[in-house]
PDB file of C-alpha atoms in Angstrom:
ATOM      1  CA  MET A   1       0.944   0.567   8.841  1.00 61.00           C
ATOM      2  CA  PRO A   2       3.490  -1.683   7.115  1.00 65.00           C
ATOM      3  CA  ALA A   3       5.761  -3.497   9.547  1.00 75.00           C
ATOM      4  CA  ASN A   4       8.910  -3.482   7.421  1.00 83.00           C
ATOM      5  CA  GLU A   5      10.402  -2.154   4.207  1.00 82.00           C
ATOM      6  CA  LYS A   6       9.446  -5.226   2.157  1.00 85.00           C
ATOM      7  CA  GLU A   7       5.807  -4.900   3.217  1.00 89.00           C
ATOM      8  CA  LEU A   8       5.866  -1.172   2.444  1.00 87.00           C
ATOM      9  CA  ASN A   9       7.315  -1.849  -1.026  1.00 89.00           C
ATOM     10  CA  CYS A  10       4.533  -4.371  -1.736  1.00 92.00           C
ATOM     11  CA  TYR A  11       1.979  -1.762  -0.714  1.00 94.00           C
ATOM     12  CA  LEU A  12       3.583   0.843  -3.008  1.00 94.00           C
ATOM     13  CA  PHE A  13       3.681  -1.612  -5.947  1.00 95.00           C
ATOM     14  CA  ASP A  14      -0.031  -2.285  -5.361  1.00 97.00           C
ATOM     15  CA  GLN A  15      -0.677   1.450  -5.571  1.00 97.00           C
ATOM     16  CA  LEU A  16       1.234   1.638  -8.866  1.00 97.00           C
ATOM     17  CA  SER A  17      -0.856  -1.261 -10.212  1.00 97.00           C
ATOM     18  CA  ILE A  18      -4.065   0.578  -9.339  1.00 97.00           C
ATOM     19  CA  LEU A  19      -2.838   3.693 -11.131  1.00 97.00           C
ATOM     20  CA  GLU A  20      -1.966   1.630 -14.219  1.00 97.00           C
ATOM     21  CA  ARG A  21      -5.453   0.098 -14.316  1.00 98.00           C
ATOM     22  CA  ILE A  22      -7.122   3.507 -14.018  1.00 97.00           C
ATOM     23  CA  GLU A  23      -4.793   4.966 -16.646  1.00 97.00           C
ATOM     24  CA  ALA A  24      -5.717   2.185 -19.075  1.00 97.00           C
ATOM     25  CA  ILE A  25      -9.416   3.076 -19.036  1.00 97.00           C
ATOM     26  CA  THR A  26      -9.394   6.875 -19.129  1.00 96.00           C
ATOM     27  CA  ASP A  27      -8.795   9.513 -21.762  1.00 96.00           C
ATOM     28  CA  ASP A  28      -9.467  12.441 -19.421  1.00 97.00           C
ATOM     29  CA  GLU A  29      -6.398  14.713 -19.447  1.00 98.00           C
ATOM     30  CA  LYS A  30      -7.033  15.915 -15.886  1.00 97.00           C
ATOM     31  CA  VAL A  31      -7.114  12.350 -14.622  1.00 97.00           C
ATOM     32  CA  LEU A  32      -3.968  11.398 -16.562  1.00 97.00           C
ATOM     33  CA  LYS A  33      -2.175  14.440 -15.163  1.00 98.00           C
ATOM     34  CA  GLN A  34      -3.153  13.469 -11.604  1.00 98.00           C
ATOM     35  CA  ILE A  35      -2.077   9.866 -12.207  1.00 97.00           C
ATOM     36  CA  ALA A  36       1.352  11.099 -13.333  1.00 97.00           C
ATOM     37  CA  LEU A  37       1.665  13.170 -10.156  1.00 97.00           C
ATOM     38  CA  GLU A  38       0.624  10.247  -7.948  1.00 97.00           C
ATOM     39  CA  ARG A  39       3.017   7.890  -9.758  1.00 96.00           C
ATOM     40  CA  LYS A  40       5.909  10.314  -9.212  1.00 95.00           C
ATOM     41  CA  GLN A  41       5.168  10.522  -5.485  1.00 95.00           C
ATOM     42  CA  ILE A  42       4.877   6.743  -5.101  1.00 95.00           C
ATOM     43  CA  GLU A  43       8.090   6.114  -7.048  1.00 93.00           C
ATOM     44  CA  ARG A  44       9.925   8.656  -4.900  1.00 92.00           C
ATOM     45  CA  LYS A  45       8.997   6.588  -1.836  1.00 89.00           C
ATOM     46  CA  LEU A  46       9.674   3.272  -3.541  1.00 87.00           C
ATOM     47  CA  TYR A  47      13.095   4.096  -4.953  1.00 83.00           C
ATOM     48  CA  GLN A  48      14.400   6.340  -2.194  1.00 77.00           C
ATOM     49  CA  LYS A  49      18.115   6.554  -1.549  1.00 72.00           C
ATOM     50  CA  PRO A  50      19.161   5.482   0.998  1.00 69.00           C
ATOM     51  CA  PRO A  51      16.568   2.771   1.611  1.00 61.00           C
ATOM     52  CA  LEU A  52      14.557   2.818   4.830  1.00 59.00           C
ATOM     53  CA  LEU A  53      16.785   0.157   6.333  1.00 60.00           C
ATOM     54  CA  ASN A  54      20.503  -0.268   5.793  1.00 57.00           C
ATOM     55  CA  SER A  55      21.520  -3.812   4.959  1.00 53.00           C
ATOM     56  CA  ASP A  56      23.999  -3.582   7.866  1.00 53.00           C
ATOM     57  CA  ASN A  57      21.124  -3.253  10.346  1.00 50.00           C
ATOM     58  CA  ASN A  58      19.165  -6.328   9.227  1.00 47.00           C
TER      59      ASN A  58
END
């Protein structure tokens, strides 16, 4: 489990990179549809408002 928000963001960016690499090598519509769904879920976590930690609490 990530210890802080920065570590969590790095983990989420790694997940996005994996999806991009898979997307680059497939033409399967089912796979591309699933990748889009996974990307949306990851980006929702990555760009959440408000962030996990308020800058006032750091």
